[in-house]
């Protein structure tokens, strides 16, 4: 097959994958909106409607700690403990293993031993490099190794998970619960962390929670902490809520974190009330 034909075929394939992903995200949003409306109509918090008891959910602060120097990362990690967080997430994937180690050690040294430190590679490594860096990081006190390689290479991820003692975490790019079935069937990871907007909204999440429970795998959330707090309350193998404060500016009552735990609001539905003037100020100018 000529190179141009291969490129065209690959282009079509990736276009289809992209369309499927966008459609799933649109349907996830619609699904969440319908569940929210149902819970509001019933006068119940979403977690209660799902059969769960609203309860504090352990959260880690994921609001910062991008790729930065060791000193800057240590300073920022310390600040992220405000609110009583007992875990903060560090992004890695510097050009060399030595740089990753230097940043990890600087942060680890600055944080009390009881603070957990998951690290996230955002798909930056090859399988071989993931095993090399993972082995070097295992003795540095990290809680998990997140998305070390491309998100859809479950065979490669299984090889990484087999080679390492530190847990491998994936799932933010699962496109529906069927992705989780495929990943867990391949033993691609030790932990999962779906994104409510990609897994299929509330309906997809509840299916995924059952799949994780069946595999006895701890399940965390990816972003969207306001809805994820409700969903994790209804997750049998609930692990951690990924906390970011990105929506706080447009909400009347932002998600509360107390002593490192997210408080599931007892308001009906998901419990979101927009601040219209703030939403307007962030709206894109389409004129
Ligand atoms: Mg991640």
mmCIF file of C-alpha atoms and ligand atoms in Angstrom:
data_model
loop_
_atom_site.group_PDB
_atom_site.id
_atom_site.type_symbol
_atom_site.label_atom_id
_atom_site.label_comp_id
_atom_site.label_asym_id
_atom_site.label_seq_id
_atom_site.Cartn_x
_atom_site.Cartn_y
_atom_site.Cartn_z
ATOM 1 C CA UNK A 1 0.000 0.000 0.000
ATOM 2 C CA UNK A 2 1.361 3.434 -0.939
ATOM 3 C CA UNK A 3 2.282 5.776 1.936
ATOM 4 C CA UNK A 4 -0.474 8.217 0.971
ATOM 5 C CA UNK A 5 -3.064 5.421 1.023
ATOM 6 C CA UNK A 6 -1.848 4.337 4.471
ATOM 7 C CA UNK A 7 -2.046 7.929 5.709
ATOM 8 C CA UNK A 8 -5.575 8.279 4.329
ATOM 9 C CA UNK A 9 -6.637 5.021 5.984
ATOM 10 C CA UNK A 10 -5.101 6.012 9.322
ATOM 11 C CA UNK A 11 -6.681 9.462 9.026
ATOM 12 C CA UNK A 12 -10.111 7.925 8.520
ATOM 13 C CA UNK A 13 -9.556 5.587 11.469
ATOM 14 C CA UNK A 14 -8.493 8.393 13.803
ATOM 15 C CA UNK A 15 -11.309 10.595 12.541
ATOM 16 C CA UNK A 16 -13.776 7.830 13.418
ATOM 17 C CA UNK A 17 -12.237 7.346 16.855
ATOM 18 C CA UNK A 18 -12.398 11.111 17.382
ATOM 19 C CA UNK A 19 -16.050 11.305 16.336
ATOM 20 C CA UNK A 20 -16.937 8.369 18.608
ATOM 21 C CA UNK A 21 -15.216 10.100 21.499
ATOM 22 C CA UNK A 22 -16.983 13.422 20.887
ATOM 23 C CA UNK A 23 -20.358 11.678 20.571
ATOM 24 C CA UNK A 24 -19.698 9.829 23.853
ATOM 25 C CA UNK A 25 -18.860 13.102 25.584
ATOM 26 C CA UNK A 26 -22.036 14.760 24.290
ATOM 27 C CA UNK A 27 -24.145 11.802 25.421
ATOM 28 C CA UNK A 28 -22.363 11.761 28.805
ATOM 29 C CA UNK A 29 -23.300 15.399 29.375
ATOM 30 C CA UNK A 30 -26.915 14.731 28.376
ATOM 31 C CA UNK A 31 -27.044 11.675 30.647
ATOM 32 C CA UNK A 32 -25.685 13.663 33.622
ATOM 33 C CA UNK A 33 -28.191 16.467 32.996
ATOM 34 C CA UNK A 34 -31.099 13.979 32.959
ATOM 35 C CA UNK A 35 -29.931 12.348 36.214
ATOM 36 C CA UNK A 36 -29.501 15.794 37.775
ATOM 37 C CA UNK A 37 -33.060 16.762 36.762
ATOM 38 C CA UNK A 38 -34.388 13.458 38.129
ATOM 39 C CA UNK A 39 -32.637 13.966 41.483
ATOM 40 C CA UNK A 40 -33.866 17.564 41.692
ATOM 41 C CA UNK A 41 -37.427 16.395 40.953
ATOM 42 C CA UNK A 42 -37.104 13.768 43.709
ATOM 43 C CA UNK A 43 -35.674 16.371 46.101
ATOM 44 C CA UNK A 44 -32.616 14.171 46.739
ATOM 45 C CA UNK A 45 -28.862 14.598 46.315
ATOM 46 C CA UNK A 46 -27.693 12.595 43.286
ATOM 47 C CA UNK A 47 -25.675 10.265 45.576
ATOM 48 C CA UNK A 48 -28.827 9.430 47.557
ATOM 49 C CA UNK A 49 -30.845 8.813 44.400
ATOM 50 C CA UNK A 50 -28.102 6.349 43.368
ATOM 51 C CA UNK A 51 -28.620 4.429 46.592
ATOM 52 C CA UNK A 52 -25.557 5.796 48.381
ATOM 53 C CA UNK A 53 -25.207 7.708 51.573
ATOM 54 C CA UNK A 54 -23.529 11.101 51.006
ATOM 55 C CA UNK A 55 -20.241 10.767 52.897
ATOM 56 C CA UNK A 56 -16.818 12.396 52.927
ATOM 57 C CA UNK A 57 -14.725 11.245 49.954
ATOM 58 C CA UNK A 58 -10.906 11.196 50.241
ATOM 59 C CA UNK A 59 -9.515 13.762 47.807
ATOM 60 C CA UNK A 60 -6.097 14.658 46.438
ATOM 61 C CA UNK A 61 -5.168 18.107 45.253
ATOM 62 C CA UNK A 62 -4.467 18.086 41.525
ATOM 63 C CA UNK A 63 -4.707 21.852 40.993
ATOM 64 C CA UNK A 64 -1.046 22.391 40.072
ATOM 65 C CA UNK A 65 2.322 20.663 39.957
ATOM 66 C CA UNK A 66 2.916 20.690 36.209
ATOM 67 C CA UNK A 67 6.400 20.133 34.799
ATOM 68 C CA UNK A 68 8.633 22.515 36.771
ATOM 69 C CA UNK A 69 11.954 22.750 38.596
ATOM 70 C CA UNK A 70 12.514 20.750 41.798
ATOM 71 C CA UNK A 71 12.458 23.851 44.013
ATOM 72 C CA UNK A 72 9.327 25.312 42.416
ATOM 73 C CA UNK A 73 7.557 21.939 42.625
ATOM 74 C CA UNK A 74 8.432 21.540 46.317
ATOM 75 C CA UNK A 75 7.123 25.053 47.069
ATOM 76 C CA UNK A 76 3.903 24.444 45.172
ATOM 77 C CA UNK A 77 3.344 20.989 46.694
ATOM 78 C CA UNK A 78 3.523 22.500 50.150
ATOM 79 C CA UNK A 79 0.935 25.165 49.249
ATOM 80 C CA UNK A 80 -1.426 22.501 47.829
ATOM 81 C CA UNK A 81 -1.773 20.924 51.274
ATOM 82 C CA UNK A 82 -3.987 23.856 52.364
ATOM 83 C CA UNK A 83 -7.450 22.456 53.095
ATOM 84 C CA UNK A 84 -5.964 19.472 54.860
ATOM 85 C CA UNK A 85 -5.193 17.439 51.745
ATOM 86 C CA UNK A 86 -3.306 14.236 52.466
ATOM 87 C CA UNK A 87 -2.321 13.649 48.872
ATOM 88 C CA UNK A 88 -1.123 15.821 45.966
ATOM 89 C CA UNK A 89 -0.389 14.781 42.378
ATOM 90 C CA UNK A 90 2.866 15.525 40.581
ATOM 91 C CA UNK A 91 3.291 15.603 36.790
ATOM 92 C CA UNK A 92 6.439 13.930 35.469
ATOM 93 C CA UNK A 93 7.872 13.353 32.016
ATOM 94 C CA UNK A 94 10.915 15.613 32.010
ATOM 95 C CA UNK A 95 13.440 14.920 29.241
ATOM 96 C CA UNK A 96 15.504 12.614 31.472
ATOM 97 C CA UNK A 97 14.918 10.151 34.296
ATOM 98 C CA UNK A 98 17.413 12.088 36.390
ATOM 99 C CA UNK A 99 15.231 15.215 36.180
ATOM 100 C CA UNK A 100 12.123 13.215 37.128
ATOM 101 C CA UNK A 101 13.983 11.801 40.124
ATOM 102 C CA UNK A 102 15.257 15.229 41.204
ATOM 103 C CA UNK A 103 11.742 16.737 41.179
ATOM 104 C CA UNK A 104 10.196 13.735 42.931
ATOM 105 C CA UNK A 105 12.848 13.738 45.650
ATOM 106 C CA UNK A 106 12.533 17.496 46.225
ATOM 107 C CA UNK A 107 8.741 17.227 46.619
ATOM 108 C CA UNK A 108 8.915 14.069 48.715
ATOM 109 C CA UNK A 109 11.486 15.664 51.013
ATOM 110 C CA UNK A 110 9.322 18.751 51.551
ATOM 111 C CA UNK A 111 6.079 16.851 52.308
ATOM 112 C CA UNK A 112 5.368 14.985 55.545
ATOM 113 C CA UNK A 113 5.734 11.199 55.146
ATOM 114 C CA UNK A 114 1.980 10.646 55.611
ATOM 115 C CA UNK A 115 1.179 12.661 52.473
ATOM 116 C CA UNK A 116 0.620 10.434 49.442
ATOM 117 C CA UNK A 117 2.286 11.388 46.162
ATOM 118 C CA UNK A 118 0.819 9.936 42.958
ATOM 119 C CA UNK A 119 2.736 10.846 39.773
ATOM 120 C CA UNK A 120 1.264 11.306 36.287
ATOM 121 C CA UNK A 121 3.143 10.889 32.995
ATOM 122 C CA UNK A 122 0.213 11.810 30.726
ATOM 123 C CA UNK A 123 1.167 9.093 28.192
ATOM 124 C CA UNK A 124 4.707 10.459 27.709
ATOM 125 C CA UNK A 125 6.755 7.245 27.690
ATOM 126 C CA UNK A 126 7.379 4.107 25.652
ATOM 127 C CA UNK A 127 6.852 0.741 27.351
ATOM 128 C CA UNK A 128 10.602 0.239 27.829
ATOM 129 C CA UNK A 129 11.123 3.720 29.217
ATOM 130 C CA UNK A 130 8.084 3.404 31.479
ATOM 131 C CA UNK A 131 9.551 0.259 33.036
ATOM 132 C CA UNK A 132 12.968 1.926 33.406
ATOM 133 C CA UNK A 133 11.590 5.086 35.033
ATOM 134 C CA UNK A 134 8.978 3.210 37.051
ATOM 135 C CA UNK A 135 11.628 0.946 38.580
ATOM 136 C CA UNK A 136 13.744 3.970 39.496
ATOM 137 C CA UNK A 137 10.758 5.721 41.092
ATOM 138 C CA UNK A 138 9.518 2.735 43.068
ATOM 139 C CA UNK A 139 11.785 3.453 46.004
ATOM 140 C CA UNK A 140 10.896 7.189 46.055
ATOM 141 C CA UNK A 141 7.625 6.911 47.975
ATOM 142 C CA UNK A 142 5.116 7.428 45.161
ATOM 143 C CA UNK A 143 1.509 6.249 45.482
ATOM 144 C CA UNK A 144 0.887 5.281 41.847
ATOM 145 C CA UNK A 145 2.262 5.698 38.341
ATOM 146 C CA UNK A 146 -0.419 7.244 36.124
ATOM 147 C CA UNK A 147 -0.745 6.838 32.345
ATOM 148 C CA UNK A 148 2.939 6.096 31.760
ATOM 149 C CA UNK A 149 2.309 5.113 28.105
ATOM 150 C CA UNK A 150 -0.323 5.854 25.434
ATOM 151 C CA UNK A 151 -3.750 5.393 26.913
ATOM 152 C CA UNK A 152 -5.106 2.771 24.520
ATOM 153 C CA UNK A 153 -2.130 0.366 24.545
ATOM 154 C CA UNK A 154 -3.512 -2.105 27.075
ATOM 155 C CA UNK A 155 -1.014 -4.847 26.125
ATOM 156 C CA UNK A 156 1.873 -2.428 26.710
ATOM 157 C CA UNK A 157 0.313 -1.164 29.927
ATOM 158 C CA UNK A 158 -0.027 -4.758 31.155
ATOM 159 C CA UNK A 159 3.698 -5.284 30.523
ATOM 160 C CA UNK A 160 4.463 -2.156 32.576
ATOM 161 C CA UNK A 161 2.107 -3.200 35.387
ATOM 162 C CA UNK A 162 3.637 -6.689 35.499
ATOM 163 C CA UNK A 163 7.172 -5.316 35.687
ATOM 164 C CA UNK A 164 6.532 -2.818 38.486
ATOM 165 C CA UNK A 165 5.664 -3.152 42.156
ATOM 166 C CA UNK A 166 4.200 0.373 42.257
ATOM 167 C CA UNK A 167 0.511 0.414 41.144
ATOM 168 C CA UNK A 168 -0.216 1.552 37.576
ATOM 169 C CA UNK A 169 -3.218 3.870 37.271
ATOM 170 C CA UNK A 170 -5.133 4.470 34.011
ATOM 171 C CA UNK A 171 -8.679 5.307 32.924
ATOM 172 C CA UNK A 172 -9.191 9.015 32.299
ATOM 173 C CA UNK A 173 -9.372 8.245 28.583
ATOM 174 C CA UNK A 174 -11.694 5.239 28.821
ATOM 175 C CA UNK A 175 -14.346 5.776 26.144
ATOM 176 C CA UNK A 176 -17.315 4.153 27.821
ATOM 177 C CA UNK A 177 -17.432 1.193 30.253
ATOM 178 C CA UNK A 178 -16.455 -1.189 27.437
ATOM 179 C CA UNK A 179 -12.948 0.361 27.486
ATOM 180 C CA UNK A 180 -12.664 -0.599 31.148
ATOM 181 C CA UNK A 181 -13.772 -4.162 30.397
ATOM 182 C CA UNK A 182 -11.056 -4.381 27.721
ATOM 183 C CA UNK A 183 -8.358 -2.837 29.958
ATOM 184 C CA UNK A 184 -9.118 -4.984 32.984
ATOM 185 C CA UNK A 185 -9.427 -8.072 30.792
ATOM 186 C CA UNK A 186 -5.868 -7.358 29.627
ATOM 187 C CA UNK A 187 -4.676 -6.762 33.242
ATOM 188 C CA UNK A 188 -3.518 -3.347 31.985
ATOM 189 C CA UNK A 189 -3.525 -1.616 35.384
ATOM 190 C CA UNK A 190 -3.866 -1.863 39.145
ATOM 191 C CA UNK A 191 -6.189 1.138 39.615
ATOM 192 C CA UNK A 192 -8.797 2.871 37.416
ATOM 193 C CA UNK A 193 -9.907 6.507 37.296
ATOM 194 C CA UNK A 194 -12.647 7.141 34.713
ATOM 195 C CA UNK A 195 -13.783 10.590 33.671
ATOM 196 C CA UNK A 196 -17.565 11.045 34.061
ATOM 197 C CA UNK A 197 -17.612 12.961 30.761
ATOM 198 C CA UNK A 198 -16.022 10.089 28.798
ATOM 199 C CA UNK A 199 -17.294 6.991 30.600
ATOM 200 C CA UNK A 200 -20.940 7.742 29.776
ATOM 201 C CA UNK A 201 -22.172 10.179 32.415
ATOM 202 C CA UNK A 202 -23.921 8.813 35.498
ATOM 203 C CA UNK A 203 -25.214 5.689 33.717
ATOM 204 C CA UNK A 204 -21.781 4.804 32.323
ATOM 205 C CA UNK A 205 -20.103 5.520 35.669
ATOM 206 C CA UNK A 206 -22.428 3.189 37.581
ATOM 207 C CA UNK A 207 -21.741 0.423 35.050
ATOM 208 C CA UNK A 208 -17.986 1.080 35.373
ATOM 209 C CA UNK A 209 -18.207 1.031 39.185
ATOM 210 C CA UNK A 210 -19.764 -2.435 39.002
ATOM 211 C CA UNK A 211 -17.027 -3.627 36.642
ATOM 212 C CA UNK A 212 -14.290 -2.276 38.958
ATOM 213 C CA UNK A 213 -15.957 -3.876 41.981
ATOM 214 C CA UNK A 214 -16.139 -7.199 40.133
ATOM 215 C CA UNK A 215 -12.375 -7.008 39.547
ATOM 216 C CA UNK A 216 -11.754 -5.725 43.116
ATOM 217 C CA UNK A 217 -9.956 -2.702 41.644
ATOM 218 C CA UNK A 218 -9.861 0.670 43.409
ATOM 219 C CA UNK A 219 -11.645 3.365 41.406
ATOM 220 C CA UNK A 220 -10.913 7.084 41.510
ATOM 221 C CA UNK A 221 -12.293 9.967 39.460
ATOM 222 C CA UNK A 222 -10.742 12.235 36.821
ATOM 223 C CA UNK A 223 -11.503 15.979 37.076
ATOM 224 C CA UNK A 224 -15.175 17.154 37.377
ATOM 225 C CA UNK A 225 -15.011 16.874 41.194
ATOM 226 C CA UNK A 226 -18.491 18.357 41.725
ATOM 227 C CA UNK A 227 -20.313 15.426 40.091
ATOM 228 C CA UNK A 228 -17.570 12.894 40.861
ATOM 229 C CA UNK A 229 -18.104 13.318 44.619
ATOM 230 C CA UNK A 230 -21.671 11.988 44.220
ATOM 231 C CA UNK A 231 -20.547 9.188 41.901
ATOM 232 C CA UNK A 232 -17.710 8.040 44.162
ATOM 233 C CA UNK A 233 -20.105 7.897 47.117
ATOM 234 C CA UNK A 234 -21.978 5.259 45.081
ATOM 235 C CA UNK A 235 -18.784 3.393 44.029
ATOM 236 C CA UNK A 236 -18.088 0.180 46.001
ATOM 237 C CA UNK A 237 -14.302 0.398 45.504
ATOM 238 C CA UNK A 238 -14.104 4.208 45.957
ATOM 239 C CA UNK A 239 -10.463 5.286 46.185
ATOM 240 C CA UNK A 240 -9.751 8.994 45.556
ATOM 241 C CA UNK A 241 -11.452 12.058 44.146
ATOM 242 C CA UNK A 242 -9.194 14.153 41.897
ATOM 243 C CA UNK A 243 -9.779 17.685 43.165
ATOM 244 C CA UNK A 244 -9.330 20.827 41.090
ATOM 245 C CA UNK A 245 -10.841 24.208 41.922
ATOM 246 C CA UNK A 246 -11.385 25.235 38.297
ATOM 247 C CA UNK A 247 -15.187 25.662 38.523
ATOM 248 C CA UNK A 248 -15.202 27.554 41.830
ATOM 249 C CA UNK A 249 -15.337 30.973 40.143
ATOM 250 C CA UNK A 250 -18.664 30.245 38.431
ATOM 251 C CA UNK A 251 -20.430 28.409 41.277
ATOM 252 C CA UNK A 252 -22.571 29.835 44.058
ATOM 253 C CA UNK A 253 -21.470 27.042 46.391
ATOM 254 C CA UNK A 254 -18.161 25.443 45.351
ATOM 255 C CA UNK A 255 -17.364 21.892 46.422
ATOM 256 C CA UNK A 256 -16.161 21.920 50.032
ATOM 257 C CA UNK A 257 -12.989 20.152 51.132
ATOM 258 C CA UNK A 258 -12.672 19.526 54.867
ATOM 259 C CA UNK A 259 -9.553 17.845 56.267
ATOM 260 C CA UNK A 260 -8.736 16.497 52.826
ATOM 261 C CA UNK A 261 -12.181 14.994 52.247
ATOM 262 C CA UNK A 262 -14.742 16.247 49.724
ATOM 263 C CA UNK A 263 -18.165 16.909 51.235
ATOM 264 C CA UNK A 264 -20.944 15.579 49.032
ATOM 265 C CA UNK A 265 -23.509 18.403 49.059
ATOM 266 C CA UNK A 266 -26.902 17.563 50.553
ATOM 267 C CA UNK A 267 -28.684 19.824 48.081
ATOM 268 C CA UNK A 268 -31.018 18.166 45.522
ATOM 269 C CA UNK A 269 -29.394 16.940 42.311
ATOM 270 C CA UNK A 270 -25.687 17.461 41.706
ATOM 271 C CA UNK A 271 -26.098 20.671 43.664
ATOM 272 C CA UNK A 272 -24.679 23.140 41.142
ATOM 273 C CA UNK A 273 -25.948 26.705 41.021
ATOM 274 C CA UNK A 274 -24.245 28.964 38.510
ATOM 275 C CA UNK A 275 -23.265 32.564 39.149
ATOM 276 C CA UNK A 276 -24.718 34.026 35.926
ATOM 277 C CA UNK A 277 -22.530 37.136 35.900
ATOM 278 C CA UNK A 278 -19.401 34.992 36.342
ATOM 279 C CA UNK A 279 -20.488 32.581 33.597
ATOM 280 C CA UNK A 280 -21.053 35.596 31.323
ATOM 281 C CA UNK A 281 -17.611 36.993 32.062
ATOM 282 C CA UNK A 282 -15.998 33.685 31.019
ATOM 283 C CA UNK A 283 -18.162 33.204 27.917
ATOM 284 C CA UNK A 284 -16.369 33.291 24.580
ATOM 285 C CA UNK A 285 -17.039 36.449 22.579
ATOM 286 C CA UNK A 286 -18.811 35.167 19.433
ATOM 287 C CA UNK A 287 -19.496 38.564 17.921
HETATM 288 MG MG1 LIG B 1 -3.915 11.963 34.437
#
